[in-house]
Each structure stands twice: as C-alpha cells, then as structure tokens.
Amino acid sequence: MSLDTSRSHDLFQRARQFMPGGVNSPVRAFKSVGGEPFFAQRAEGAYLYDVDGNRYIDYVGSWGPMIAGHAHPSVIEAVQKTLVDGLSFGVPNALEVAMGERLAELMPSMPMQRMVNSGTEATLSAIRLARGATGRTLIVKFEGCYHGHGDSFLVKAGSGALTFGQPNSPGVPAPLADLTLTLPYNDFDAATTLFDAHGGEIAGLIIEPIAGNMNCILPKDGYLQHLRELCTKHGALLIFDEVMTGFRVSRGGAQQRYGITPDITTLGKIIGGGMPVGAYGGREDLMRQIAPDGPIYQAGTLSGNPVAMAAGLATLALLDEPGFYERLEQNTNRLCDGLETAARDAGVAVTTNRSCAMFGLFFTDKKVESFADATACDINAFNRFFHGMLQRGVYLAPSAYEAGFLSSAMSESDIDATIEAARGAFRDAFAD
Ligand code: HOZ
C-alpha cells in the first residue's frame, strides 16, 4: 500500500533548492518521522487534500487555528467581505476594536491587549513587558515548553527545537540565554526552590498551561495554582502562553479551565482563524506601560490587519454555538479511548493525554506528566505509526513532540475511521 505522492515529491525537490529543508517552518519537513512532506492543494472541513488528490483527516489543523475546520463558510465569507475594502491601512480600523472587546469578554484577565502578527511576537513582547514593568531581568520557562523562536525562549525548548535535538539554538548569545532559567514541568519543589533562590530577580514566569510542544502534557492538580502563588509572593509576573490552548481547551482557555488568573496572556492561532496573528494582554496597569501610553516599546506595521481580524472574529463567533466545546470534548474522548483500545488489541503499549480539543498519543504504558516522561517514550514506534496512518489517509503531526488537534468539523464517523486506520497502522507497524 503506497499513496501516489509524485506531485508532492516534485514540488519538494524544487522547494529544497530555495528554502532550508524545503520548508518555511522546520517541523513540517518531516525530518523527524522520515520521508517527505505532502503539499496541500486545498482544505475543507475535517480534511486536507494534497496536490496528488489524496485526502487526509487532519489532526494538525494548521497547527491549531482551525478549530472550526478548514475553510468554514462564515470565516471565508468574512474574509471575502473585508478584503475588497483593502488589505492593510496602517491606521486604526473598527475590526481591531471589535477584536479587543471580544478578547476582553472571553478572557477577563486581559481587559487590555495589543495585537501582533504571530505567537512568537506575542511572547517576545510579553517578556519585554514583564521586564519593563518589574525592572528585573530573569525569565523562567519550562523544559520542553516552546514559546516561539525568540532568543530568550530557545533554551531547553520543545517543538522543532526538541525534534531536531537543538533545544538550545546556536545564535542565541550566552549572556542572554543565561537570563532564562528553566524548570521541570509539573515539579512543585523545583519551582519553590528556584523562587527561594532567585525570586527577587525574576521578572516573569512563562508557561504553556497545558504543554503542547512536547506532545500534550497536562498540569498536575494544583500545579498552576502553586506557580500563581509563587509569582505573587515574589513579585514576578505569571505569563500564560495560550497560543495553543486559548479557545481550544475551553471558551476561556486554560485559565478558565483551571481557574487561574495570569498577569499576562499570549494568544495566536485561533484568534486569527488561519490568518497570521498574535496578541498579548493583561491587567490595565501593566498594559498602560506599553507605548504610546507608556515607555515600553513595541510596534508592528501589519498589526491589527483587517483581514486577519475579520477571520479571527468570525472564528471566535463560532465558539458561541451551543454545545460547541461539549461536542469537541466528546469526540476527543471517543478518539483517545478508541486509540487506546486499538493499541491494546494489537498488543502495543500506548497512553493518551487529552484536554477538550487537544490530545497526545504516547508509545509507553506509563503516565506521561513531564518532559522526561515524554522523551522516554518509543519515538521509533511513533514514527512507524505516523506513516501507517498517513498511508491510510490520516494526518497526525509529523513529530512525536507535538500535540494533536480536533476541529468541530470532525464527525463521529471521521473519528471512527481514524480508529479503524489506527488498527491497521498498529498491526503493520508492530508486526514481528
Ligand atoms: N510551531 C509549530 C509546532 N508547534 C510548527 C509550525 C510549522 O512547522 O508550521
């Protein structure tokens, strides 16, 4: 069984001449799973179609934005209606105001925000704000968490940095990297000890409240609260990077799901509905310190772009459909339970983590609660399984260290077809 991907292959050969790895973002090059990426022709609902006409049930969803499925009619309509009036103005527009109001309503911890153009820009700006507001320099992050490719974050980073074995990137000056302290995710005592030693110098602690870049790892009971208390006690700012979890794990993100109020939140993905976008925001006294209200500088030519705002607002409007999150959660449970059963039937050790519309599949029989647990899993087994699924028309993230995403466009029969594919993939990948 082998899909015809000859057109993708030809495009990849051309792409490799002009782009590092033939791609514009590393993980999509398929390097860690082996083989070659397919090239997209179009996408609709739960499916991606490649240039050779193959169809895939898509559990990547453009790495997170497509919570309502691809090319949702109301999002496409909003974009079409907006773009005929011009693509970028460089002056304020009404859609930015509507976005500000909407975000403040969905996430009450961020009554003020600034729109930017990517999640990376959001996190870079958030730590500048934390440093500027506290007058301190140290930033704390977690092993295996990924906050975009800013210098301060490429220290024990997850996602592609982890996939390619370079969690600390060359090119990041050592004196800057030294200002980033790292902690093991879900380790209560390590956090307490670090804050006892350095609390007065820490500007901010940044965390993916549910980690999605070392596969999917949930916080232990009380862990986020513990971090909240440490930050409050030591005068450091708690930054939730909700670029992935924002509006994916509940209508109000992980902060609503766990009942924690961060000082600063970073967003991206869903708030752009598939267009390039990011945002950061927080309490008014902090955000008033951003230029031009205050001295902390941050700017962007395309920030608040009308087409991106229109796509984002249309996507956010879909979250209000009654039962939207309940259905997503049911489907995720159906999928994860089904994958675990299929693996058990095939005699393969697999465990899953899940939170509403995001999940992780691990080749181990143990609970996965930390970076060390995730990296101890059988990565070769994942890679074989990945290709078995791809051949059967199911696209999982091409790395054992990325979370999977569901969309509201997926039906129960898509989930069941995925589980059926998994039965075959487990069987083939683990045959003696
Ligand atoms: N940062 C994304 C994974 N968490 C990868 C994006 C891409 O390669 O397109």
XYZ file of C-alpha atoms and ligand atoms in Angstrom:
441
model
C 0.000 0.000 0.000
C 1.531 3.282 -1.054
C -0.132 6.577 -1.913
C 0.849 8.298 -5.131
C 2.602 11.467 -3.988
C 4.620 12.145 -7.130
C 3.482 15.761 -7.489
C 4.384 16.478 -3.882
C 7.741 14.839 -4.480
C 8.450 17.080 -7.491
C 7.487 20.194 -5.547
C 9.681 19.136 -2.643
C 12.682 18.727 -4.928
C 12.150 22.272 -6.210
C 11.484 23.650 -2.736
C 14.710 22.243 -1.334
C 16.712 24.416 -3.704
C 15.275 27.606 -2.294
C 14.264 27.010 1.290
C 16.176 25.390 4.166
C 14.828 21.855 4.329
C 12.383 22.760 1.552
C 10.033 24.399 4.054
C 9.262 27.682 5.728
C 8.961 26.166 9.218
C 11.046 23.187 10.334
C 8.650 20.589 11.741
C 6.665 20.329 8.530
C 9.750 18.990 6.685
C 9.007 15.508 8.149
C 12.664 15.164 9.178
C 11.958 13.506 12.488
C 9.451 10.991 11.090
C 11.361 10.442 7.866
C 10.057 10.597 4.309
C 8.824 13.708 2.541
C 6.024 16.155 3.305
C 2.954 16.304 1.122
C 1.994 19.624 -0.429
C -1.506 20.941 0.178
C -3.847 21.713 -2.674
C -6.827 22.751 -0.574
C -8.610 22.008 2.674
C -12.240 21.811 3.677
C -13.882 20.893 6.956
C -12.051 17.987 8.574
C -9.939 17.240 5.519
C -6.714 18.271 3.818
C -6.237 17.394 0.130
C -2.770 17.160 -1.365
C -1.635 18.073 -4.869
C -1.886 14.420 -5.914
C -5.548 14.257 -4.921
C -5.120 12.288 -1.692
C -7.431 13.163 1.192
C -6.364 13.186 4.833
C -8.387 13.544 8.036
C -6.415 16.403 9.545
C -5.380 16.350 13.219
C -2.919 19.223 12.798
C -5.385 21.908 11.725
C -2.639 24.280 10.554
C -1.034 23.714 13.987
C -4.044 24.973 15.873
C -6.038 27.779 14.281
C -8.642 25.649 12.505
C -10.823 24.765 15.485
C -13.930 25.142 13.332
C -12.466 23.112 10.485
C -10.892 24.296 7.252
C -12.495 26.936 5.048
C -15.512 27.356 7.293
C -18.122 29.200 5.171
C -18.657 32.018 7.665
C -14.913 32.635 8.029
C -14.385 32.631 4.270
C -17.326 34.991 3.819
C -15.985 37.399 6.443
C -12.577 37.443 4.761
C -14.042 37.952 1.292
C -16.258 40.791 2.503
C -13.359 42.504 4.225
C -10.603 42.171 1.663
C -12.397 44.024 -1.121
C -12.123 47.165 1.011
C -8.325 46.950 1.153
C -5.715 44.653 2.638
C -3.927 46.915 5.087
C -4.394 50.534 6.111
C -1.659 51.430 8.581
C -4.240 53.400 10.542
C -6.709 52.062 13.098
C -9.771 50.150 11.905
C -13.055 49.153 13.527
C -12.369 45.414 13.403
C -9.451 45.838 15.817
C -11.795 47.451 18.303
C -14.289 44.623 17.922
C -11.444 42.143 18.480
C -10.329 43.970 21.636
C -13.851 43.868 23.041
C -14.249 40.213 22.171
C -10.962 39.130 23.748
C -11.692 41.090 26.924
C -15.046 39.332 27.166
C -13.621 35.848 26.527
C -10.608 36.294 28.820
C -11.374 38.696 31.656
C -7.722 38.585 32.806
C -6.796 40.635 29.731
C -9.009 43.727 29.689
C -6.358 45.380 27.504
C -4.408 43.798 24.670
C -2.098 44.560 21.786
C -2.485 42.701 18.506
C 0.680 41.448 16.808
C 1.363 39.134 13.873
C 2.448 35.803 15.350
C 2.687 33.896 18.588
C 6.442 34.482 18.608
C 5.898 38.246 18.509
C 3.364 37.947 21.321
C 5.711 36.089 23.667
C 8.685 38.346 22.856
C 6.547 41.372 23.671
C 5.163 39.755 26.821
C 8.581 39.205 28.374
C 9.659 42.720 27.439
C 6.592 43.966 29.277
C 7.390 41.744 32.268
C 10.960 43.042 32.393
C 9.956 46.642 31.835
C 7.187 46.565 34.424
C 9.187 44.836 37.166
C 12.622 46.299 36.449
C 14.003 42.752 36.735
C 15.801 40.637 34.154
C 15.331 36.911 34.778
C 12.704 34.897 32.915
C 11.646 31.415 33.980
C 10.438 28.857 31.454
C 9.886 25.097 31.445
C 11.851 22.293 29.817
C 10.076 21.191 26.660
C 7.796 24.245 26.513
C 8.011 26.236 23.315
C 7.133 29.909 23.063
C 8.180 30.662 19.510
C 11.683 31.263 18.249
C 12.697 34.358 20.226
C 16.246 34.225 21.625
C 15.155 34.039 25.249
C 12.951 31.027 24.590
C 15.347 28.750 22.714
C 16.652 27.351 25.953
C 15.580 23.755 26.597
C 12.780 24.420 24.103
C 10.190 21.995 22.762
C 8.583 21.631 19.315
C 11.004 21.666 16.376
C 13.934 22.621 18.609
C 13.406 19.384 20.502
C 12.581 17.305 17.440
C 15.869 18.249 15.844
C 17.872 17.860 19.029
C 18.791 21.503 19.459
C 16.769 22.733 22.422
C 19.438 25.433 22.864
C 19.937 27.116 19.494
C 23.285 28.349 18.191
C 22.951 32.072 17.539
C 21.479 32.852 20.922
C 24.116 34.861 22.816
C 25.127 33.063 26.011
C 24.677 36.168 28.215
C 21.064 36.379 27.018
C 20.400 32.651 27.406
C 21.769 32.933 30.943
C 18.842 35.212 31.794
C 16.417 32.359 31.092
C 16.107 29.884 33.942
C 14.402 26.561 33.309
C 12.278 24.302 35.441
C 10.982 20.757 35.000
C 7.266 20.916 34.183
C 4.977 19.654 36.959
C 7.715 19.633 39.623
C 6.353 21.584 42.608
C 9.517 21.521 44.707
C 11.846 22.605 41.924
C 9.734 25.726 41.384
C 9.702 26.560 45.082
C 13.462 26.119 45.342
C 14.148 28.274 42.290
C 11.957 31.100 43.557
C 13.513 30.866 47.036
C 16.918 31.332 45.437
C 16.130 33.938 42.763
C 12.599 35.228 43.468
C 13.633 38.889 43.759
C 15.296 38.871 40.330
C 12.553 37.092 38.370
C 10.574 39.363 36.054
C 8.211 36.703 34.807
C 7.474 33.024 34.593
C 6.103 31.882 31.248
C 4.320 28.572 30.820
C 2.088 26.722 28.397
C -0.584 25.920 30.997
C -1.164 22.697 29.084
C 2.068 21.841 27.320
C 1.577 21.217 23.611
C 5.116 21.267 22.262
C 6.499 18.172 23.990
C 3.417 16.336 22.812
C 0.450 17.083 25.138
C 1.069 17.195 28.891
C -1.475 18.358 31.450
C -0.608 20.216 34.652
C -0.927 18.158 37.828
C -3.683 19.131 40.247
C -2.751 22.389 41.955
C 0.405 22.958 39.903
C -0.707 26.130 38.132
C -2.061 27.454 41.429
C 1.321 26.759 43.014
C 3.041 28.795 40.292
C 0.481 31.570 40.712
C 1.236 31.737 44.430
C 4.998 31.722 43.924
C 4.799 34.562 41.407
C 2.540 36.604 43.660
C 4.736 36.010 46.703
C 7.932 37.018 44.898
C 6.525 39.874 42.818
C 7.088 38.107 39.491
C 4.533 38.180 36.681
C 2.783 34.970 35.663
C 2.573 34.706 31.882
C 0.265 32.105 30.371
C 1.220 31.270 26.811
C -2.203 30.336 25.484
C -1.249 30.499 21.813
C -2.262 26.830 21.598
C -4.701 26.410 24.477
C -6.552 29.725 24.016
C -10.137 28.892 22.998
C -9.121 25.288 22.366
C -9.390 23.741 25.818
C -12.415 25.831 26.811
C -14.174 29.011 25.725
C -11.927 30.981 28.096
C -8.767 28.939 27.534
C -6.711 27.030 30.090
C -7.008 29.916 32.540
C -10.748 29.400 32.679
C -10.457 25.621 32.758
C -8.118 25.737 35.768
C -9.477 28.897 37.410
C -6.156 30.769 37.410
C -5.711 34.477 36.656
C -2.373 35.138 34.945
C -0.896 38.647 34.839
C -0.166 38.472 31.115
C -1.568 36.160 28.422
C -0.245 35.495 24.942
C -2.519 34.356 22.122
C -2.320 33.411 18.448
C -3.675 30.723 16.139
C -7.485 30.603 16.727
C -7.803 34.395 17.122
C -6.635 34.707 13.508
C -8.831 31.922 12.136
C -5.943 30.835 9.874
C -4.504 34.289 9.098
C -1.154 35.342 10.630
C -1.885 36.855 14.020
C -0.909 37.043 17.680
C -1.844 39.088 20.735
C -0.686 39.757 24.240
C -2.621 41.362 27.022
C -3.201 41.658 30.717
C -4.154 43.964 33.541
C -4.653 47.602 32.694
C -1.848 48.854 34.957
C 0.582 46.637 33.034
C -0.706 47.302 29.537
C -0.712 51.090 30.086
C 3.066 50.825 30.251
C 3.191 49.902 26.548
C 3.962 52.668 24.029
C 2.436 55.147 23.363
C 0.722 55.163 26.796
C 3.985 54.193 28.471
C 7.694 53.758 27.786
C 7.914 50.041 26.906
C 8.255 49.950 23.144
C 6.565 47.542 20.774
C 5.143 48.159 17.295
C 4.083 46.446 14.055
C 3.202 47.611 10.537
C 0.589 44.921 9.913
C -0.680 44.597 13.493
C -4.474 44.580 13.676
C -4.661 43.761 9.989
C -8.326 43.977 8.918
C -8.430 40.656 7.061
C -6.825 38.812 9.971
C -9.232 40.487 12.392
C -12.206 39.507 10.231
C -11.109 35.865 10.046
C -10.431 35.789 13.773
C -13.712 37.414 14.762
C -15.685 35.056 12.519
C -13.908 32.071 14.070
C -14.441 33.339 17.611
C -18.157 33.831 16.844
C -18.458 30.099 16.128
C -17.377 29.256 19.675
C -20.730 30.541 20.954
C -22.686 27.751 19.239
C -24.463 25.800 21.978
C -22.585 22.591 22.795
C -19.504 23.590 20.781
C -16.975 22.534 23.431
C -19.026 19.615 24.728
C -19.042 18.047 21.266
C -15.311 18.617 20.836
C -14.586 17.036 24.197
C -16.804 14.029 23.433
C -15.055 13.489 20.123
C -11.614 13.756 21.709
C -12.607 11.176 24.310
C -14.033 8.917 21.614
C -10.782 9.211 19.653
C -8.393 8.707 22.567
C -10.380 5.836 24.075
C -10.604 4.221 20.636
C -6.854 4.581 20.007
C -6.040 3.074 23.392
C -8.366 0.131 22.720
C -6.965 -0.414 19.223
C -3.422 -0.392 20.615
C -4.324 -2.803 23.413
C -5.944 -5.170 20.916
C -2.734 -5.083 18.885
C -0.588 -5.647 21.972
C 1.033 -2.207 21.700
C 1.722 -0.054 24.782
C 0.058 3.324 24.262
C -1.258 6.001 26.572
C -3.089 9.252 25.812
C -3.434 12.680 27.403
C -6.320 14.925 26.431
C -7.967 18.242 27.189
C -11.074 19.206 25.241
C -9.908 19.636 21.617
C -6.244 18.734 22.109
C -4.600 15.399 22.771
C -1.356 13.470 22.889
C -0.579 9.862 21.982
C 2.476 8.286 23.604
C 4.112 4.947 22.988
C 4.523 3.885 26.595
C 2.485 2.088 29.237
C 3.266 4.774 31.836
C 1.547 8.052 32.682
C 3.184 10.987 30.892
C 3.415 14.034 33.152
C 6.799 15.562 32.425
C 9.353 16.321 29.763
C 11.402 13.342 30.956
C 8.362 11.062 30.621
C 7.691 12.331 27.078
C 11.255 11.893 25.879
C 11.416 8.380 27.365
C 8.646 7.164 25.003
C 9.335 4.973 21.987
C 9.865 7.565 19.261
C 10.607 4.999 16.531
C 7.273 3.373 17.254
C 5.564 6.732 16.819
C 7.331 7.300 13.517
C 6.216 3.930 12.125
C 2.689 4.571 13.331
C 2.680 8.067 11.808
C 3.449 6.680 8.356
C 0.919 3.878 8.740
C -1.735 6.485 9.490
C -0.673 8.760 6.648
C -0.926 5.888 4.175
C -4.457 5.304 5.471
C -5.485 8.929 4.988
C -4.958 10.303 8.499
C -2.577 13.198 9.062
C -1.061 13.414 12.540
C 1.588 15.985 13.449
C 4.865 14.796 11.901
C 6.689 14.618 15.230
C 6.285 12.698 18.475
C 6.618 16.041 20.294
C 3.574 17.876 19.004
C 0.017 17.821 20.359
C -2.875 16.721 18.146
C -5.876 18.952 17.492
C -9.515 18.230 16.743
C -11.921 20.515 14.954
C -15.661 20.917 15.220
C -15.893 19.829 11.577
C -14.957 16.270 12.535
C -17.846 13.852 12.719
C -18.094 10.706 14.768
C -17.570 8.762 11.554
C -14.277 10.635 10.948
C -13.189 9.626 14.434
C -14.251 6.026 13.868
C -12.431 5.947 10.519
C -9.327 7.205 12.327
C -9.568 4.428 14.900
C -10.029 1.867 12.145
C -6.927 3.258 10.414
C -5.055 3.001 13.713
C -5.936 -0.697 13.982
C -4.212 -1.278 10.649
C -1.303 1.018 11.468
C -0.643 -0.666 14.813
C -0.857 -4.065 13.168
C 1.570 -3.208 10.369
C 3.971 -1.102 12.399
C 4.369 -3.681 15.143
C 4.223 -6.930 13.169
C 7.200 -9.131 14.089
N 5.363 25.773 15.816
C 4.637 24.696 15.227
C 4.659 23.499 16.088
N 4.304 23.669 17.420
C 5.178 24.295 13.898
C 4.666 25.141 12.832
C 5.019 24.673 11.415
O 6.024 23.984 11.242
O 4.286 25.023 10.526
